[in-house]
mmCIF file of C-alpha atoms in Angstrom:
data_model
loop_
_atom_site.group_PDB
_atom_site.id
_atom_site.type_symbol
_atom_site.label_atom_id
_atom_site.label_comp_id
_atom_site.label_asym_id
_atom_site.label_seq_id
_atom_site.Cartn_x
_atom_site.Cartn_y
_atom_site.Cartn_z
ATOM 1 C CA UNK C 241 17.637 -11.626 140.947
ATOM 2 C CA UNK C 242 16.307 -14.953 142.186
ATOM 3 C CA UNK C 243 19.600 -15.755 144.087
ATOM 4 C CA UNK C 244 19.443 -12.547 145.713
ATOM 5 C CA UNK C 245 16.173 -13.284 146.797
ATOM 6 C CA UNK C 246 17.142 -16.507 148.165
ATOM 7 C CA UNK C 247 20.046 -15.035 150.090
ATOM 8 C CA UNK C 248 17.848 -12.815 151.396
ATOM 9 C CA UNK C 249 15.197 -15.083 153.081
ATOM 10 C CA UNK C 250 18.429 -16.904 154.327
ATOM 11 C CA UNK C 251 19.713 -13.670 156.843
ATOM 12 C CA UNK C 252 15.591 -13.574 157.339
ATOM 13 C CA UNK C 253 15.644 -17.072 158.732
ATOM 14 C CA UNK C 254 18.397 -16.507 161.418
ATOM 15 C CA UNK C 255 17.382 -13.041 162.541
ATOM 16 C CA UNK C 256 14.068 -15.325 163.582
ATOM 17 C CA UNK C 257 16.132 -17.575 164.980
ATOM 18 C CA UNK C 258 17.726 -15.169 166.958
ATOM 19 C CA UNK C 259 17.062 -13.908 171.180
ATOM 20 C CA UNK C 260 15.241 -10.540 169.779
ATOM 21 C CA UNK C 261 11.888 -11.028 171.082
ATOM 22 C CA UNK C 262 8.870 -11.862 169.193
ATOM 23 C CA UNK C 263 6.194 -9.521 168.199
ATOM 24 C CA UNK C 264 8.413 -6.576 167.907
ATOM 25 C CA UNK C 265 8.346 -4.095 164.978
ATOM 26 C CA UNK C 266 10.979 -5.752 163.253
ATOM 27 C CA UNK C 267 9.401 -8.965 163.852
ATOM 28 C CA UNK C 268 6.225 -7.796 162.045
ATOM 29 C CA UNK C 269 8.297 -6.487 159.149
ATOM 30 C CA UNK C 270 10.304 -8.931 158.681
ATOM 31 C CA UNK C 271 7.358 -11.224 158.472
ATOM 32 C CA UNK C 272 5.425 -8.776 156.171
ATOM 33 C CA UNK C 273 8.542 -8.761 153.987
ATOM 34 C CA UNK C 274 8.839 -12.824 154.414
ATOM 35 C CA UNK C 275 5.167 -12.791 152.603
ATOM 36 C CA UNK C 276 6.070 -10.693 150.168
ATOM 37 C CA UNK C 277 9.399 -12.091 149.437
ATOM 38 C CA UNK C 278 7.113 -15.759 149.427
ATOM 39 C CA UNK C 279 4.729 -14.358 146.455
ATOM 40 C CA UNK C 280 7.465 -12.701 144.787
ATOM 41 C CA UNK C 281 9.041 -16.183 144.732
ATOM 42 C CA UNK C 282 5.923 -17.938 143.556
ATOM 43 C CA UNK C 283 5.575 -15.210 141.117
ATOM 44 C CA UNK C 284 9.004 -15.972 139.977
ATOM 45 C CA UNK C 285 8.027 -19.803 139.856
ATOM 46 C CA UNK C 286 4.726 -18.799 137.939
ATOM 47 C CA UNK C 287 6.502 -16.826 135.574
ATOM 48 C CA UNK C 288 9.253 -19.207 135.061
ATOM 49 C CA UNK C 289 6.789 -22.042 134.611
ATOM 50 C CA UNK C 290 4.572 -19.801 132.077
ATOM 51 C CA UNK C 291 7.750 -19.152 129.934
ATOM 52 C CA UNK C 292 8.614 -22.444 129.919
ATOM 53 C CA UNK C 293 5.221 -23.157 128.671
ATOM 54 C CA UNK C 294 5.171 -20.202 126.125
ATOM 55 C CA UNK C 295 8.683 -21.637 125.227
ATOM 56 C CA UNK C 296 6.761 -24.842 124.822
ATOM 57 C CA UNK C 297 4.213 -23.659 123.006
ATOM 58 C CA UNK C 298 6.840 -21.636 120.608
ATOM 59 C CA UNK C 299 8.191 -25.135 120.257
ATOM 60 C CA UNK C 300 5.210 -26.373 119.631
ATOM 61 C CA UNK C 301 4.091 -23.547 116.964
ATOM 62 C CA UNK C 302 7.172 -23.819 115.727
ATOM 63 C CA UNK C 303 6.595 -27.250 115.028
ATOM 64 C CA UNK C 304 3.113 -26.582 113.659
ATOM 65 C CA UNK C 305 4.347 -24.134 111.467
ATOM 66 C CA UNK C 306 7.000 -26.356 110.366
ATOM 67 C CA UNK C 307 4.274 -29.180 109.634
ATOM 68 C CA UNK C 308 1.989 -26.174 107.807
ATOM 69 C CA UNK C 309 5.121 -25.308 105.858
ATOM 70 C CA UNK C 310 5.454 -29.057 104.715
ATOM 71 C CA UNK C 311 1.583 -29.258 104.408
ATOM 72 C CA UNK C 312 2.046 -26.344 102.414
ATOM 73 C CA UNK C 313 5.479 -27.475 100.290
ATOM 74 C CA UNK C 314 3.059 -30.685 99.616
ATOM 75 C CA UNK C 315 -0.014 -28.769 98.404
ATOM 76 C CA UNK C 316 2.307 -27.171 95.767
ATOM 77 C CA UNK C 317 3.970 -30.198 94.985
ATOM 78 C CA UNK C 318 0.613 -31.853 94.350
ATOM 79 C CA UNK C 319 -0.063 -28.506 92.702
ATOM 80 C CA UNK C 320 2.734 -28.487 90.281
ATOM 81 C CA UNK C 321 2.132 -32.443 89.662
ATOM 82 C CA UNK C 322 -1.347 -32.399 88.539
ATOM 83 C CA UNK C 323 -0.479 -29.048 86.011
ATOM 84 C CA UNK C 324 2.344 -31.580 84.491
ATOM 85 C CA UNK C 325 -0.257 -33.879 84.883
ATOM 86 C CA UNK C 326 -3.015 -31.938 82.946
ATOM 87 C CA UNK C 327 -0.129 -30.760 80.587
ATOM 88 C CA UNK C 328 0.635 -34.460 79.701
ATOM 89 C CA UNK C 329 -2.706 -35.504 79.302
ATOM 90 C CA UNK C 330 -3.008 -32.506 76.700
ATOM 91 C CA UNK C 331 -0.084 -33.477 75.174
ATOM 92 C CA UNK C 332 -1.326 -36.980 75.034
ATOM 93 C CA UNK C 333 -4.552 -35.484 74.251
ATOM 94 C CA UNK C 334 -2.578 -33.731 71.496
ATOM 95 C CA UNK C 335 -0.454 -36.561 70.057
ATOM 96 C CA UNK C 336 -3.718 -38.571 70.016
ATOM 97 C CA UNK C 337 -5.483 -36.661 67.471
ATOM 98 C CA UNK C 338 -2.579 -35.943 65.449
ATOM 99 C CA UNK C 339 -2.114 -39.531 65.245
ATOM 100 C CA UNK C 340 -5.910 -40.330 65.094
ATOM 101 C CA UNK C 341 -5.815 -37.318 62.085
ATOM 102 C CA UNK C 342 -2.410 -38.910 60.410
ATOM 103 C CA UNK C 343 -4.045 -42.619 60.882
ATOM 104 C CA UNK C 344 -7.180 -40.976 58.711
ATOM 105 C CA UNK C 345 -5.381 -39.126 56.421
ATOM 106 C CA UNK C 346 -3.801 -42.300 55.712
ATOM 107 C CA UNK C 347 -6.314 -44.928 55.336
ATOM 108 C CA UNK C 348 -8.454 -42.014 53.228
ATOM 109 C CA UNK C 349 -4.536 -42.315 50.786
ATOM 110 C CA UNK C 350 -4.896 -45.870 50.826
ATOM 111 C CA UNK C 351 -8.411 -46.239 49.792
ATOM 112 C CA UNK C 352 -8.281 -43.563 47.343
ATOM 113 C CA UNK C 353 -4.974 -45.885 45.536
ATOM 114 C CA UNK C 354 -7.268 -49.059 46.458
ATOM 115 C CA UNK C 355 -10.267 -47.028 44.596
ATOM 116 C CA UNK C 356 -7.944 -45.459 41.323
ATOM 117 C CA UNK C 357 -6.185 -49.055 41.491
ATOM 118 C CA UNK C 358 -9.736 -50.533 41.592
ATOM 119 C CA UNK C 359 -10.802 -48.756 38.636
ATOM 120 C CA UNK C 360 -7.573 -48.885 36.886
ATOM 121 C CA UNK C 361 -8.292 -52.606 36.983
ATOM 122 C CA UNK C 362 -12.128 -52.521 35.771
ATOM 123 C CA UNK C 363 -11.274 -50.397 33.044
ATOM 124 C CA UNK C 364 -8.632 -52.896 31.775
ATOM 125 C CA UNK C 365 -10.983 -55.622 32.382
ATOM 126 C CA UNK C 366 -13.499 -53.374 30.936
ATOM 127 C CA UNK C 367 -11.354 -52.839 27.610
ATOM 128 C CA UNK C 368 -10.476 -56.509 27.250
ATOM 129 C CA UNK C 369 -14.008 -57.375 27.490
ATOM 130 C CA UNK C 370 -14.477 -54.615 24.564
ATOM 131 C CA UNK C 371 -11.876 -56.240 22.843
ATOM 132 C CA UNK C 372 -13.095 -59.344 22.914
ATOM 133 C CA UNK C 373 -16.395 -58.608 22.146
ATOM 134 C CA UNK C 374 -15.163 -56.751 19.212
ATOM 135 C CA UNK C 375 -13.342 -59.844 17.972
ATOM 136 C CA UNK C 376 -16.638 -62.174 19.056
ATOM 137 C CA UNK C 377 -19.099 -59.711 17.768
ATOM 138 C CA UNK C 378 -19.249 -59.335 13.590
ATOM 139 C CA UNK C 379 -20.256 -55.623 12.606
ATOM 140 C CA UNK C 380 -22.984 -54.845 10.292
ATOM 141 C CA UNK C 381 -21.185 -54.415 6.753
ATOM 142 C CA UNK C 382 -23.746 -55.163 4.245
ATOM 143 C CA UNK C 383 -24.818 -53.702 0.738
ATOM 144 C CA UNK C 384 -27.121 -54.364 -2.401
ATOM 145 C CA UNK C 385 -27.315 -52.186 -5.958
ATOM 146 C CA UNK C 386 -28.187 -52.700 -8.986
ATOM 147 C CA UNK C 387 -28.063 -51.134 -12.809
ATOM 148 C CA UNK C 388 -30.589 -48.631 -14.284
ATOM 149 C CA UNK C 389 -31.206 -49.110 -17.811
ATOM 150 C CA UNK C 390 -30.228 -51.957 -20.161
ATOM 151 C CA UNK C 391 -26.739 -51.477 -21.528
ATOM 152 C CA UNK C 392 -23.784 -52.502 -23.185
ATOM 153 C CA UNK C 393 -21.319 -54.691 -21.634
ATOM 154 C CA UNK C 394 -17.562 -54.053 -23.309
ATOM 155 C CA UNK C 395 -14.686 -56.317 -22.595
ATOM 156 C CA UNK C 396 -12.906 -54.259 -19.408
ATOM 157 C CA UNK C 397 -15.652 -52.351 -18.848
ATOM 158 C CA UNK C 398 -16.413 -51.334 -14.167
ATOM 159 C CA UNK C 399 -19.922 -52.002 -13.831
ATOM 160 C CA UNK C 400 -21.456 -49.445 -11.767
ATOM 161 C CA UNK C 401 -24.279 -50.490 -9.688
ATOM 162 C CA UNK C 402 -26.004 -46.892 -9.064
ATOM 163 C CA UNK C 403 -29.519 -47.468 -7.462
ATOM 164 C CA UNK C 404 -28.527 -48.576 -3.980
ATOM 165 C CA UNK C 405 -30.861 -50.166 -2.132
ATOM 166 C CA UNK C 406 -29.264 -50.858 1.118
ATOM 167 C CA UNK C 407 -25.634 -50.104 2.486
ATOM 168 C CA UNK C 408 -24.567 -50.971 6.317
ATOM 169 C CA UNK C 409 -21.532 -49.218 6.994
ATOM 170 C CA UNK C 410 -21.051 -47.208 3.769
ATOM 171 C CA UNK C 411 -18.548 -49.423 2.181
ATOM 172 C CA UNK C 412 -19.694 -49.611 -1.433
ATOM 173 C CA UNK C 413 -19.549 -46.483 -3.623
ATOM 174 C CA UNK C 414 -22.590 -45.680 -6.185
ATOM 175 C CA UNK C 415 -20.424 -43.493 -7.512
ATOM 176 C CA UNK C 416 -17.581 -45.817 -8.453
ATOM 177 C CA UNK C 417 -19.202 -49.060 -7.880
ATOM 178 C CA UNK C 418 -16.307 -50.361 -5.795
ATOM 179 C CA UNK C 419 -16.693 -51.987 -2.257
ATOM 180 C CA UNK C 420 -13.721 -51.194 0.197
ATOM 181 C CA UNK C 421 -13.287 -54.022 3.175
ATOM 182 C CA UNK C 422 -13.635 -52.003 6.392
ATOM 183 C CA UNK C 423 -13.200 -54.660 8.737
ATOM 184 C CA UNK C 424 -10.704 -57.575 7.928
ATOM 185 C CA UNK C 425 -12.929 -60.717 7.648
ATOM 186 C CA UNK C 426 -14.652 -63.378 5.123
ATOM 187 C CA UNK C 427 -16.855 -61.953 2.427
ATOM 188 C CA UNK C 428 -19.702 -63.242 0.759
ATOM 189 C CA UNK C 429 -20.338 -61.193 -2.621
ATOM 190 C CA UNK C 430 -23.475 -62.228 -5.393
ATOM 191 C CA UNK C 431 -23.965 -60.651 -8.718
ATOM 192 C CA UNK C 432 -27.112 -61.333 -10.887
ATOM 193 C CA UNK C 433 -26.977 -60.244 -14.399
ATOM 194 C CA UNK C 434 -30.147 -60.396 -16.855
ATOM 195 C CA UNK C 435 -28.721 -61.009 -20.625
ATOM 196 C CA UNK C 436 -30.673 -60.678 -23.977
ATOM 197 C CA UNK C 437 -31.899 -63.978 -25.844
ATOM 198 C CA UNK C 438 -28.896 -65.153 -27.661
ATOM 199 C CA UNK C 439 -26.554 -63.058 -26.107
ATOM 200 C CA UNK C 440 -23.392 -63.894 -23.646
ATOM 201 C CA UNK C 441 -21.683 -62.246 -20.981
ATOM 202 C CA UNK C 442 -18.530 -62.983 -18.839
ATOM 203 C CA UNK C 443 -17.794 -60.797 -15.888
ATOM 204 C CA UNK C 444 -15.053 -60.896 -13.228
ATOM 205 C CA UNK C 445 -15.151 -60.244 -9.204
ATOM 206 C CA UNK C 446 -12.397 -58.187 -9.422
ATOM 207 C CA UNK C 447 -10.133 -57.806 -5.666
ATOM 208 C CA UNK C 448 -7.785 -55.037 -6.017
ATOM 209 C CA UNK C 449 -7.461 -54.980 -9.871
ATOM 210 C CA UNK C 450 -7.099 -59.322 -9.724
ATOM 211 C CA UNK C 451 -9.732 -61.870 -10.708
ATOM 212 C CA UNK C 452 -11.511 -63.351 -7.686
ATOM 213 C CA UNK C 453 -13.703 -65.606 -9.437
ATOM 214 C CA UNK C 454 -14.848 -65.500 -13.085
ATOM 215 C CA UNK C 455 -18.583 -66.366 -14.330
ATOM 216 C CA UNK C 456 -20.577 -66.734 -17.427
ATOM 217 C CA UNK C 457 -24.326 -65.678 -18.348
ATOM 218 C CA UNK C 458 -26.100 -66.308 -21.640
ATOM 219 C CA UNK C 459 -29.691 -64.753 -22.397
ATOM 220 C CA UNK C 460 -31.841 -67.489 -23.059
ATOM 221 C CA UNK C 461 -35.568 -67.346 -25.298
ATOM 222 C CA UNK C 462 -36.833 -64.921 -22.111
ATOM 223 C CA UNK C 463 -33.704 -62.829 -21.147
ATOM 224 C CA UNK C 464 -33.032 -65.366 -18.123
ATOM 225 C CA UNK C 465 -31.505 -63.915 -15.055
ATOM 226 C CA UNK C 466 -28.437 -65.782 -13.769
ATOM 227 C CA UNK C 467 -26.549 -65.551 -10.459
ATOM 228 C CA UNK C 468 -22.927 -66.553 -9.288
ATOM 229 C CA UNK C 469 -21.414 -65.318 -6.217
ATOM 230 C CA UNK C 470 -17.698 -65.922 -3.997
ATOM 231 C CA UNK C 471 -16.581 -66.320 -1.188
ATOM 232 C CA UNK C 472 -13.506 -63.792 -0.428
ATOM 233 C CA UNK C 473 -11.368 -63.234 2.737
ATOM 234 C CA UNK C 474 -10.425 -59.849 2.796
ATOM 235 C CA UNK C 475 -7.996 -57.938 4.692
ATOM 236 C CA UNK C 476 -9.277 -54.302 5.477
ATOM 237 C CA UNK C 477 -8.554 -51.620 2.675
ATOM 238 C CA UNK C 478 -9.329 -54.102 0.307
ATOM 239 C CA UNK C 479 -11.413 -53.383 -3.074
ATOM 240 C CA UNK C 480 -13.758 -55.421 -5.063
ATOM 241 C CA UNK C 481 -15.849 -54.531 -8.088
ATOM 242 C CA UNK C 482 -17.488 -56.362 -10.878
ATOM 243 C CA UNK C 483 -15.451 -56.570 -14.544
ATOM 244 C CA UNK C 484 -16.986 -57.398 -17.774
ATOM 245 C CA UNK C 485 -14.264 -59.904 -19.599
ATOM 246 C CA UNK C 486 -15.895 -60.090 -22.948
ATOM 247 C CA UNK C 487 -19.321 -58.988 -23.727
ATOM 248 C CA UNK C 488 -20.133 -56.479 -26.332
ATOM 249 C CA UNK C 489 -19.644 -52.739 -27.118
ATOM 250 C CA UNK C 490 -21.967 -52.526 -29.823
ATOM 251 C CA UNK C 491 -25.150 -53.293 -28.837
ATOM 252 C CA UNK C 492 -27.214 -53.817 -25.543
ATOM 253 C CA UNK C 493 -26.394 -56.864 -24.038
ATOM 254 C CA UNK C 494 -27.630 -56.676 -20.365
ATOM 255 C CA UNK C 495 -31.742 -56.278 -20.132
ATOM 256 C CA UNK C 496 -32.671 -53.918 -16.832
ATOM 257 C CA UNK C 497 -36.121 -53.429 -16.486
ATOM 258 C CA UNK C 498 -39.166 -54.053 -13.860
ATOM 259 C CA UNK C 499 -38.801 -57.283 -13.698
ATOM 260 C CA UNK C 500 -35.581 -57.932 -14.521
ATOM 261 C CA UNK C 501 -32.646 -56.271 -11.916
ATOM 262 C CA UNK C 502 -28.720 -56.931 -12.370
ATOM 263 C CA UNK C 503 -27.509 -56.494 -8.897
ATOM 264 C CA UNK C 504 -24.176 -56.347 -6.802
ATOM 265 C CA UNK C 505 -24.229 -57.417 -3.274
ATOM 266 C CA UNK C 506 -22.203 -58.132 -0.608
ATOM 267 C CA UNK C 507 -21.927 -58.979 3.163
ATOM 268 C CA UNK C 508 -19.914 -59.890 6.204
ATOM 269 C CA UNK C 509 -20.007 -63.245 7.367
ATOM 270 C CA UNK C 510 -17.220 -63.923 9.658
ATOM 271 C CA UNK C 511 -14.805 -61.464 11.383
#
């Protein structure tokens, strides 16, 4: 269309430059048309100019829309990093407390073994100390009895102490007259026996049917009171009692009265 144009003002030019005189009606026309042909080409320049610039522009949005796009594509990439961020500081978050929670679990394990350990310790320390304060400490094994009336005193014959005055730990019988050892240990055991004026008495500290120790009383002009005792180390289970050897089966030989008591006693001295 342009070229046409152009061609166009071209035949214009030399029918101006021809011998038609000026001023005619063609003249006018053709000048008329020259204007108009003029603004159509400026309009043609305009236009052309404002679609280059639109096309520049285009370019130009194209280009911001390109940069949006990768403003855009770098939004959701920060996007999608701070959610894997946040996810791995959960995670982390996570791992943290199952670790902080394992790390307690443990070290409430470990003092729980340190505690049972502990105590397993202080009650073996605990039970030695028992032990050896049952080996330094001597129990309370004691006992005194004595006879009731005046009486014979035949050769073999158990004397049985029945009035019991004292007896710490219930090792002698009144019923028997026999002491059992309850704890192994050393023994100190006294008899006292009150005999008639001219009369005479041997007696035995029997331990487990043997003779301990032997001893002799004889009643003097008062019925004199006369003591022996032993020493004995016994084993526990052990059994003492007191034995007449000779004496008499006839008549009264020991005298048991308020001021006169035959006794049996005995006591724990040593563990």
């Amino acid at each position: 269309m342009l070229y046409c144009k152009i061609l166009f003002l071209f035949f214009l030019f030399l029918r101006v430059n021809s011998e038609e005189p000026h001023c005619s009606k063609y003249d006018f026309e053709e000048k008329v048309l020259e204007k108009m042909v003029r603004i159509e080409f400026q309009m043609e320049r305009m236009k052309s100019e404002i679609e280059q610039s639109v096309k520049v522009v285009e370019n130009k949005k194209t280009e911001v829309d390109a940069t949006l796009k990768n403003v855009d594509q770098q939004l959701e990439d920060y996007s999608n990093n701070i959610e894997k961020l946040e996810a791995l500081g959960t995670k982390i978050s996570d791992t943290l407390t199952a670790k902080q929670h394992e790390l307690e679990k443990d070290i409430d394990e470990k003092i729980a073994k340190l505690e049972n350990k502990t105590l397993e310790t202080l009650q073996a320390k605990i039970q030695e100390l028992q032990a050896l304060k049952d080996e330094a400490v001597t129990p309370t094994v004691a006992f005194k009895a004595r006879l009731n009336t005046n009486s014979a005193a035949p050769a073999g014959h158990t004397f049985v102490f029945s009035t019991v005055l004292f007896n710490e730990g219930d090792a002698y019988s009144s019923r028997t007259g026999k002491f059992t050892a309850t704890t192994s240990g050393t023994y100190l055991f006294t008899v006292v026996f009150c005999v008639f004026s001219s009369k005479g008495l041997t007696i035995g500290i029997m331990v487990d049917g043997n003779k301990y120790t032997v001893a002799s009383f004889y009643g003097d002009g008062n019925h004199g009171c006369s003591t022996a005792d032993t020493v004995a180390v016994l084993t526990a289970g052990q059994i003492i009692w007191v034995q007449a050897s000779s004496g008499s089966s006839s008549g009264v030989v020991i005298a048991q009265d308020g001021i006169r008591w035959n006794t049996f006693s005995g006591t724990l001295i040593h563990k």
